[in-house]
Coordinates of C-alpha atoms in Angstrom, one line a residue:
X141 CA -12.8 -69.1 137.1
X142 CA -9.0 -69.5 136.9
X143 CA -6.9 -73.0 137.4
X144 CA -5.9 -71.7 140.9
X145 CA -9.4 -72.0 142.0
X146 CA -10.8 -75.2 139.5
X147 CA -7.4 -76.9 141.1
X148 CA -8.7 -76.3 145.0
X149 CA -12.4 -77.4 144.3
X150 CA -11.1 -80.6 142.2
X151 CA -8.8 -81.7 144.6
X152 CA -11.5 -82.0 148.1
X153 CA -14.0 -83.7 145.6
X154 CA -11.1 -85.9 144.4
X155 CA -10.8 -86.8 148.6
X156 CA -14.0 -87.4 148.6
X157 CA -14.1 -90.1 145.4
X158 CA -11.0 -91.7 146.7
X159 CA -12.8 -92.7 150.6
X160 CA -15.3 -93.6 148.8
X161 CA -18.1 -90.9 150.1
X162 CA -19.1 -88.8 147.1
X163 CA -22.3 -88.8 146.6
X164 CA -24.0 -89.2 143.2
X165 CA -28.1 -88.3 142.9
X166 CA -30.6 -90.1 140.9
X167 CA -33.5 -88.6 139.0
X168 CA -36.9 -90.2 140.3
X169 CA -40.5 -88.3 138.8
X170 CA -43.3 -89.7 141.6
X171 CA -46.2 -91.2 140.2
X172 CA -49.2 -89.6 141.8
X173 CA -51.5 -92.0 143.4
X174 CA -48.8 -95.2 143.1
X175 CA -46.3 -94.8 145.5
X176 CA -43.5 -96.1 146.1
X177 CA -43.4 -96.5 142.6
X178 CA -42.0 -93.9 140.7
X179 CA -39.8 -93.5 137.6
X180 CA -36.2 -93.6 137.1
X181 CA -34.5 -91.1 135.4
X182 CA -31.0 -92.4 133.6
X183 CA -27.9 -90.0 132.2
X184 CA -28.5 -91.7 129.0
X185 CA -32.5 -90.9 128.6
X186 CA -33.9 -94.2 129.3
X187 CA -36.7 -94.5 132.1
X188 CA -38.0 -97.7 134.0
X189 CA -40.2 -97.8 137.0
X190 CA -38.8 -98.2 140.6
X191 CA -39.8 -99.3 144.2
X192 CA -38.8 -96.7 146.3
X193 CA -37.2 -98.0 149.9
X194 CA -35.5 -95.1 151.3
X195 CA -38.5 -92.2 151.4
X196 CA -39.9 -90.3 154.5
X197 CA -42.5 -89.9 153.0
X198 CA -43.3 -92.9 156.1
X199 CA -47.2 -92.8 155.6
X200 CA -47.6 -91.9 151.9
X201 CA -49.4 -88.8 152.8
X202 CA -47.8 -86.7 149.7
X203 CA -49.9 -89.1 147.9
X204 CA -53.1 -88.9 149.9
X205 CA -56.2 -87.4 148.3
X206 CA -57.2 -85.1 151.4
X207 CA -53.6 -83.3 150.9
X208 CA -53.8 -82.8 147.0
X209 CA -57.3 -81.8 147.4
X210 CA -56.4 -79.1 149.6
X211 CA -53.5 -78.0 147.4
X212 CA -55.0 -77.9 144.4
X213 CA -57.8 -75.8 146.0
X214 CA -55.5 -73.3 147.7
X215 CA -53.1 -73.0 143.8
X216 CA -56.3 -72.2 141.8
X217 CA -57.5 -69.9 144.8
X218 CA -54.4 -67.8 145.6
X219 CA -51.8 -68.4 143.1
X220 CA -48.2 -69.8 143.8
X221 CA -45.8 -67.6 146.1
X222 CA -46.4 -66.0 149.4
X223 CA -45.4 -63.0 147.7
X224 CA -42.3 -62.1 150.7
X225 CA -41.4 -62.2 154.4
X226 CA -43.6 -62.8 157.2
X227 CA -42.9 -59.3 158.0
X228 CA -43.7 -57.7 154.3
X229 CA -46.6 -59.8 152.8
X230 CA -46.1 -63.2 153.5
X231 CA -48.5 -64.6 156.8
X232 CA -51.7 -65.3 155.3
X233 CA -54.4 -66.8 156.6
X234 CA -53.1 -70.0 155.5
X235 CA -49.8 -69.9 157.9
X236 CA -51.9 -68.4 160.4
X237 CA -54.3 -71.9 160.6
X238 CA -51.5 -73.8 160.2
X239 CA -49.6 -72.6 163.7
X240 CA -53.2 -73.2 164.9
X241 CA -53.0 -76.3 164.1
X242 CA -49.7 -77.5 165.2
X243 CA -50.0 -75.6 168.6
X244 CA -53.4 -77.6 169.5
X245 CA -51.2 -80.6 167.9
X246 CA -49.0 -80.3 170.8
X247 CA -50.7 -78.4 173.0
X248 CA -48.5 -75.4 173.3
X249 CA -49.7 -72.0 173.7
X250 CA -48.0 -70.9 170.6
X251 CA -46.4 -72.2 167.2
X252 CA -44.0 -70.9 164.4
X253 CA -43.8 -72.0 161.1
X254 CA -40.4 -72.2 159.2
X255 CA -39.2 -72.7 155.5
X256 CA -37.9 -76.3 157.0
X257 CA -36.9 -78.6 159.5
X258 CA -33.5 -77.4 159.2
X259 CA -34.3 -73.7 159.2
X260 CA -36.4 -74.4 162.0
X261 CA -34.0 -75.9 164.9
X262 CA -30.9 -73.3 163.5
X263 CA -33.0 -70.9 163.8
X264 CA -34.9 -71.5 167.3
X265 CA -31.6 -72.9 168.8
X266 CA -29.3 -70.2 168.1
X267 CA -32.1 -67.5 168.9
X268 CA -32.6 -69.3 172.2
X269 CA -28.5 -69.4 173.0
X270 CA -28.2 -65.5 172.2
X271 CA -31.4 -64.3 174.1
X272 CA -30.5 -66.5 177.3
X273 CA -27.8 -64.6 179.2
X274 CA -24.7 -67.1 180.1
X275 CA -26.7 -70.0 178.2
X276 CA -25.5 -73.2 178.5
X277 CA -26.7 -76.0 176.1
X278 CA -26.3 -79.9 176.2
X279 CA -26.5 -81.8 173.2
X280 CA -27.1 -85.4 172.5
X281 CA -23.7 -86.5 170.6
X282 CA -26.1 -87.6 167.6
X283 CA -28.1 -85.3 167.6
X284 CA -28.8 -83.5 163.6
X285 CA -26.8 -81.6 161.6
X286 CA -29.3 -78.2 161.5
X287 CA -29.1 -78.5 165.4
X288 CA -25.3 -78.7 165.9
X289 CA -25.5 -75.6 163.4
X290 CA -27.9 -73.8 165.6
X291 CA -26.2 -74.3 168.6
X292 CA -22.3 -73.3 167.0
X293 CA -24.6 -70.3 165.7
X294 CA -25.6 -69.4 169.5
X295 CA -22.2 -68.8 170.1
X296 CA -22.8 -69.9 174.0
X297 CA -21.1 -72.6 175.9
X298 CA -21.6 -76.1 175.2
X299 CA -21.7 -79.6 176.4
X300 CA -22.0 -82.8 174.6
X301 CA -23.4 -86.0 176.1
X302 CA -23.0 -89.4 174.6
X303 CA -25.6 -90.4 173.1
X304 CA -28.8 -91.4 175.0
X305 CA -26.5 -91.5 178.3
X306 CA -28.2 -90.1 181.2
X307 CA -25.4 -90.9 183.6
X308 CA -23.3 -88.4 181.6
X309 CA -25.7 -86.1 180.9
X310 CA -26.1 -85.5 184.3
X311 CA -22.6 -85.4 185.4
X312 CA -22.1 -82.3 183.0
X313 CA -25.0 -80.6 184.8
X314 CA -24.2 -81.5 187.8
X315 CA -20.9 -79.7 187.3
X316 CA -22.7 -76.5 185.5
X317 CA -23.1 -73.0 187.3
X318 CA -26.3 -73.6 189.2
X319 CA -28.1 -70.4 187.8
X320 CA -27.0 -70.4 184.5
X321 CA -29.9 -71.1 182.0
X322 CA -29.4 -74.0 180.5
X323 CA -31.6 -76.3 177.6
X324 CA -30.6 -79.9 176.7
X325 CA -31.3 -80.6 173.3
X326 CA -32.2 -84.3 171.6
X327 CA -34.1 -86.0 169.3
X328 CA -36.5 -88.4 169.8
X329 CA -36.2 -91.1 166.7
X330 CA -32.3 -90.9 165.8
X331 CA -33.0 -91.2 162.0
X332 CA -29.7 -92.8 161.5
X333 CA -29.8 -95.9 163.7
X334 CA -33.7 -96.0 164.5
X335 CA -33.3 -95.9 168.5
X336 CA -35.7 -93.5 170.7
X337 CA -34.3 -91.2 172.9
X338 CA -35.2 -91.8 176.9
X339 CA -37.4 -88.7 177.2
X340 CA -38.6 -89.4 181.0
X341 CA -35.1 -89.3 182.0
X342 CA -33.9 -86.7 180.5
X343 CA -37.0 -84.4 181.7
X344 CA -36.6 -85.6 185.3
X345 CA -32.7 -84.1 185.0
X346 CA -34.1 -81.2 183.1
X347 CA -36.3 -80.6 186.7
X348 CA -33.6 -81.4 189.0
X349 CA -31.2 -78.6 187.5
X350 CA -34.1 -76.9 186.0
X351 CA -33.5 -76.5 182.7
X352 CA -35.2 -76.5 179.7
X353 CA -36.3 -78.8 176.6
X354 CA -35.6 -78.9 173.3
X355 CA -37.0 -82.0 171.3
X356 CA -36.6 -82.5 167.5
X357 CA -40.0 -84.8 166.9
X358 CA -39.2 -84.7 163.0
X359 CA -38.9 -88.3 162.7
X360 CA -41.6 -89.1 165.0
X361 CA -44.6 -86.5 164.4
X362 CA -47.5 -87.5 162.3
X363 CA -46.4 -91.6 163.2
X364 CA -46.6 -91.8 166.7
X365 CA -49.3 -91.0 169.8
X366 CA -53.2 -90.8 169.3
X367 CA -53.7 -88.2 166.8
X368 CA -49.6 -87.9 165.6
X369 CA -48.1 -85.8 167.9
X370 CA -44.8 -87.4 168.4
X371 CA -43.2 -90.4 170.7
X372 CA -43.7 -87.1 173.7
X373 CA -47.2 -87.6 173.3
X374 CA -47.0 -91.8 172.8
X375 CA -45.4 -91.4 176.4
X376 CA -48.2 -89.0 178.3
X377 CA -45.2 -86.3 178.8
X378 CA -45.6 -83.7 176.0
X379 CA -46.4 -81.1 179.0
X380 CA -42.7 -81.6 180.0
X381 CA -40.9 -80.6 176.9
X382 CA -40.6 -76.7 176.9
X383 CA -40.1 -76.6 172.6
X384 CA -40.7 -79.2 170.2
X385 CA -39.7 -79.3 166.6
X386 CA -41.5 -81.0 164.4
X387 CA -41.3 -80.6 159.9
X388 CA -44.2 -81.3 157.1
X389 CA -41.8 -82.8 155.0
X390 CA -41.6 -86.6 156.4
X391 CA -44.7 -88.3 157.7
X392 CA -47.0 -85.1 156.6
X393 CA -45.3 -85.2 153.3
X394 CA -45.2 -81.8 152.0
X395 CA -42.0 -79.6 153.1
X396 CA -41.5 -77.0 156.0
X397 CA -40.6 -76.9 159.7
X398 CA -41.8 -75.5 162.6
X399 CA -42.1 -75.0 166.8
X400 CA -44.3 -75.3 169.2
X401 CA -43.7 -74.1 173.2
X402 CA -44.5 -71.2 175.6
X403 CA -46.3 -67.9 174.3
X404 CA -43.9 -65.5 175.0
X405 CA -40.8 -68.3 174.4
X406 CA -42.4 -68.6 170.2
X407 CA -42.3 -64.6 170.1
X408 CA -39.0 -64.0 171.2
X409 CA -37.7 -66.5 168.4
X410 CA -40.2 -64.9 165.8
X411 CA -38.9 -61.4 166.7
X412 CA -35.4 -62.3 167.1
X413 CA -34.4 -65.2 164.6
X414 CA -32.6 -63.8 161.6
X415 CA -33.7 -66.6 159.4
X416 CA -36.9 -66.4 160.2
X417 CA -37.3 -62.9 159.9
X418 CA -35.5 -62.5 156.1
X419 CA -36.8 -65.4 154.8
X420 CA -39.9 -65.5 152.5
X421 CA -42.5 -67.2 153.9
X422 CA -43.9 -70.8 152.7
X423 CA -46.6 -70.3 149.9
X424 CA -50.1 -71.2 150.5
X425 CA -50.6 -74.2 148.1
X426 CA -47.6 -76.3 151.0
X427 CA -49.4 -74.6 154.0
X428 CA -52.7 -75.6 152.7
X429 CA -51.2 -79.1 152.4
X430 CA -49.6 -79.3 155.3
X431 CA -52.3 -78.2 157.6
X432 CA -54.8 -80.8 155.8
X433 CA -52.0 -83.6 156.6
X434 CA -52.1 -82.5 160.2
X435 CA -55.8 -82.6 160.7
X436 CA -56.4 -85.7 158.6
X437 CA -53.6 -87.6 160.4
X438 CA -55.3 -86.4 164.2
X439 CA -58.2 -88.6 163.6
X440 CA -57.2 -91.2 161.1
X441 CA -55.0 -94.3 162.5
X442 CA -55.1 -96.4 159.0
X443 CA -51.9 -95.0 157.5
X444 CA -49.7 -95.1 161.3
X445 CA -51.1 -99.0 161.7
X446 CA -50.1 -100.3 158.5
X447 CA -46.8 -98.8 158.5
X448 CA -46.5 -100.1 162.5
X449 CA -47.4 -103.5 160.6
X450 CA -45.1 -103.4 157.5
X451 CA -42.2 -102.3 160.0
X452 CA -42.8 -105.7 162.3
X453 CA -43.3 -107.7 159.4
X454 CA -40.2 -106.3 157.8
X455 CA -37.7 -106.8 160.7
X456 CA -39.4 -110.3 161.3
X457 CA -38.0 -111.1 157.4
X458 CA -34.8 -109.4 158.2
X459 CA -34.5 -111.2 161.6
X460 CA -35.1 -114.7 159.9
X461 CA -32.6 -113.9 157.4
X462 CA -30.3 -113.2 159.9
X463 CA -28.9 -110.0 158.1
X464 CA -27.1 -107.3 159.9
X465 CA -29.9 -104.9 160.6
X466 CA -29.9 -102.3 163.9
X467 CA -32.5 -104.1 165.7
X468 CA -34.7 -100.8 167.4
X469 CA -38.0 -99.8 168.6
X470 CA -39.0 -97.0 165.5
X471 CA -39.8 -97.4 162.1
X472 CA -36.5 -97.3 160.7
X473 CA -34.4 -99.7 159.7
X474 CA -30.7 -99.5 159.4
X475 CA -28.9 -102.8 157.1
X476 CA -25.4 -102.2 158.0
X477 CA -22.5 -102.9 155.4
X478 CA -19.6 -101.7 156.9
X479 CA -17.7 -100.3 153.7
X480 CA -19.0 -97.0 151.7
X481 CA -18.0 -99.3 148.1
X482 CA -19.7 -102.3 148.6
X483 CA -22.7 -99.4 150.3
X484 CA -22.8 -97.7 147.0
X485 CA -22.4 -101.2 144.9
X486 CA -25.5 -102.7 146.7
X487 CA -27.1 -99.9 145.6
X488 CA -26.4 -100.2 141.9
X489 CA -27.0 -103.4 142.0
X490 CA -30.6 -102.8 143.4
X491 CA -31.1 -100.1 141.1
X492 CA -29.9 -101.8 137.8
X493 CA -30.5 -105.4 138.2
X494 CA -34.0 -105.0 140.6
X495 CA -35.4 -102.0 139.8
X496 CA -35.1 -101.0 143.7
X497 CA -34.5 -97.2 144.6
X498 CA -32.3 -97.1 147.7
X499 CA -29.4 -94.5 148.6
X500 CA -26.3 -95.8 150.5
X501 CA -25.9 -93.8 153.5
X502 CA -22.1 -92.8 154.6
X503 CA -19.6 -90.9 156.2
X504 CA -19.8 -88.1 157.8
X505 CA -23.7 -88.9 157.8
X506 CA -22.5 -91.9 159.5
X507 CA -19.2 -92.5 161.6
X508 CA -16.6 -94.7 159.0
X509 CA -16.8 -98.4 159.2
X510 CA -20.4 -98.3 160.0
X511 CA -22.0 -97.3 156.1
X512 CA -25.3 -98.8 155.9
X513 CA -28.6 -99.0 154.1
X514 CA -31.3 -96.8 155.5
X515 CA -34.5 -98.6 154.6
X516 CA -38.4 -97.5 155.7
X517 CA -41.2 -100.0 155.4
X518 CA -43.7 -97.3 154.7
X519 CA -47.7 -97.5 154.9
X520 CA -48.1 -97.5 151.2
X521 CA -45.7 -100.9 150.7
X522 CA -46.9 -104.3 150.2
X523 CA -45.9 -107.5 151.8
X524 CA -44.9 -108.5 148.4
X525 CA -42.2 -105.9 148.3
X526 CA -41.0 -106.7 151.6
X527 CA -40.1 -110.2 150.5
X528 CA -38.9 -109.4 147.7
X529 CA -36.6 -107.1 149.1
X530 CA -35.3 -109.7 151.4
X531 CA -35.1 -112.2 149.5
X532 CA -32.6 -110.0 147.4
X533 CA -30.7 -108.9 150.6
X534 CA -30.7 -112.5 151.8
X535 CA -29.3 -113.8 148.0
X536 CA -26.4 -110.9 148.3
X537 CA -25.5 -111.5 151.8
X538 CA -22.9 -113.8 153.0
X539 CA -23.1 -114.9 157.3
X540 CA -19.4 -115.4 157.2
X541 CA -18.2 -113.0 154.9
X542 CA -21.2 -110.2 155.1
X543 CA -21.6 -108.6 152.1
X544 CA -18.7 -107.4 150.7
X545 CA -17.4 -110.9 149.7
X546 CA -20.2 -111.0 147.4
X547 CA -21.1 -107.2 145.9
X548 CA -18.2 -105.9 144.3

């Protein structure tokens, strides 16, 4: 590659390095059976053993014997790969159970299984936008990254609603043609600042100007409701959302995405959705796992109340400390700094002088000025870790300065 080109490329990373936002990755191995431990990779070859404090993995379940089991069984039994597309050799009888599953999860008619979470809302939304003549679609102002994609894919018109405002929301549909098909779109755990969406609501407006539902549950499936099946289900109101997305790679701890809604609503996105369509399908050994994650976590509330008790205990010690967390109703827990340096300096300093895995979280994941820590009290931690954490946070925190006066 000549100069002309090296020269371009250089110059937006140098942009990045100079605010502050280019993001370096660490090399971690998990330990099998003793998470959040796992090891630490370094440039120079050394290892050491961390506490991990920034996973999905919320419940531990990539660890959980019921999952491996049923991957090991389904590697020695079928081999690796799928082998190709749905369409060419790729839905076996694994992906088959599996949208079982997730459909009785939810209790849709009908699922669909994608390669991820991301794959999975760009692919349904901007299926859903083209098939929908004159579609209109509202969107939730933080809504995810794979869903803003899916939508700009759709190529329909758009609306954007601040976020978790009903009053505005409805005074964009109140202005919309009253025929025009229409689907609001929103989350229902915002996995940047741990608040919950107000489903009711927004259903009641989706009735009024009837239109339909779109809920990314990624956050929220596996943790919340009876047997997992989202903060939708927690509430009594899963019957109201027309399509929810959900993924196997946070609480269910394996990787993959997937829908769940009407019948004939799942078809046209599995006939229609280019990236669904050429994509080769998940291999058995993550479908095994996944659907063993779903069933397990239908019936079993241990890992879901543990985590529900780390995360109060955890916010209780944060509280006490009085440190600058985003006080919210989820699991997650955002530690705002304010500055993507003394972010990514906090983090070193966990990481070199603690032995504490944490990644600092800023722009354009987050709007400038508002950098933070992202931090999940999973099911597998111990209230040792929590106070140690804290106590950490508490020694590198300042209550007039913050914690920039101290990290540098």
């Amino acid at each position: 590659m000549s100069d002309k080109y090296k020269n371009i490329f250089e110059g937006h990373l140098n942009t990045l390095k100079s605010e502050g936002n280019y993001r370096t990755f660490s090399t971690l191995e998990r330990i099998a059976g003793s998470f959040p431990h796992a090891k630490h990779h370094a440039q120079d070859g050394t290892q050491k053993d961390v506490i991990m404090w920034c996973s999905n993995d919320y419940l531990g379940m990539g660890q959980n014997k019921v999952v491996l089991d049923a991957m090991s069984n389904a590697l020695h039994k079928t081999g690796a790969g799928a082998g190709g597309t749905r369409n060419i050799s790729g839905t076996t009888k694994y992906i088959v159970d599996l949208e079982v599953s997730i459909a009785d999860l939810h209790n849709k008619e009908s699922a669909l299984v994608f390669s991820s979470g991301y794959t999975a809302n760009q692919g349904a939304l901007s299926t859903l936008a083209k098939l929908l003549p004159e579609c209109i679609i509202f969107s939730d102002s933080k809504n995810h990254a794979s869903m803003i994609h899916g939508i700009r894919d759709g190529n329909c018109e758009k609306h954007i609603f601040k976020h978790n405002d009903i009053d505005h929301l409805e005074s964009l549909l109140r202005k919309s043609p009253k025929n025009a098909p229409k689907i609001i779109a929103f989350e229902s755990v915002y996995s940047m600042d741990g608040d919950i969406a107000p489903i009711k609501d927004i259903c009641d407006l989706a009735d009024k100007y009837e239109a339909l539902t779109y809920l990314d549950e990624v956050h929220a499936v596996g943790m919340y409701g009876d047997r997992g099946a989202g903060i939708a289900a927690q509430l009594g109101i899963m019957d109201r959302i027309d399509i929810i997305e959900g993924t196997f790679g946070k609480a269910y701890g394996v990787v993959g995405g997937y829908i769940a809604g009407d019948e004939h609503l799942i078809d046209a996105i599995r006939s229609y959705s280019s990236n669904f369509i050429f994509t080769t399908s998940l291999p058995p050994v993550v479908l095994a796992g996944a659907l063993a994650s779903i069933e397990y976590l239908k019936t079993s509330d241990i890992e879901r109340e543990r985590m529900k008790s780390n995360v109060a205990y955890f916010k209780k010690r944060l509280e006490h400390s009085q440190l600058p967390y985003m006080a919210g109703p989820s699991h997650i827990v955002p530690l705002i700094i304010g500055d993507p340096y003394c972010c990514k300096a906090i983090t070193d300093v966990f990481l070199n002088e603690y032995d504490i895995y944490v990644q600092p979280i800023n722009y354009p994941t987050v709007p400038k000025g508002t950098e933070r820590l992202r931090l999940t009290a999973t099911a597998t931690h111990t209230k040792e870790h929590i106070d140690r954490l804290c106590d950490i946070l508490s020694s590198l925190y300042n209550t007039n300065h913050g914690f920039q006066k101290n990290v540098a």
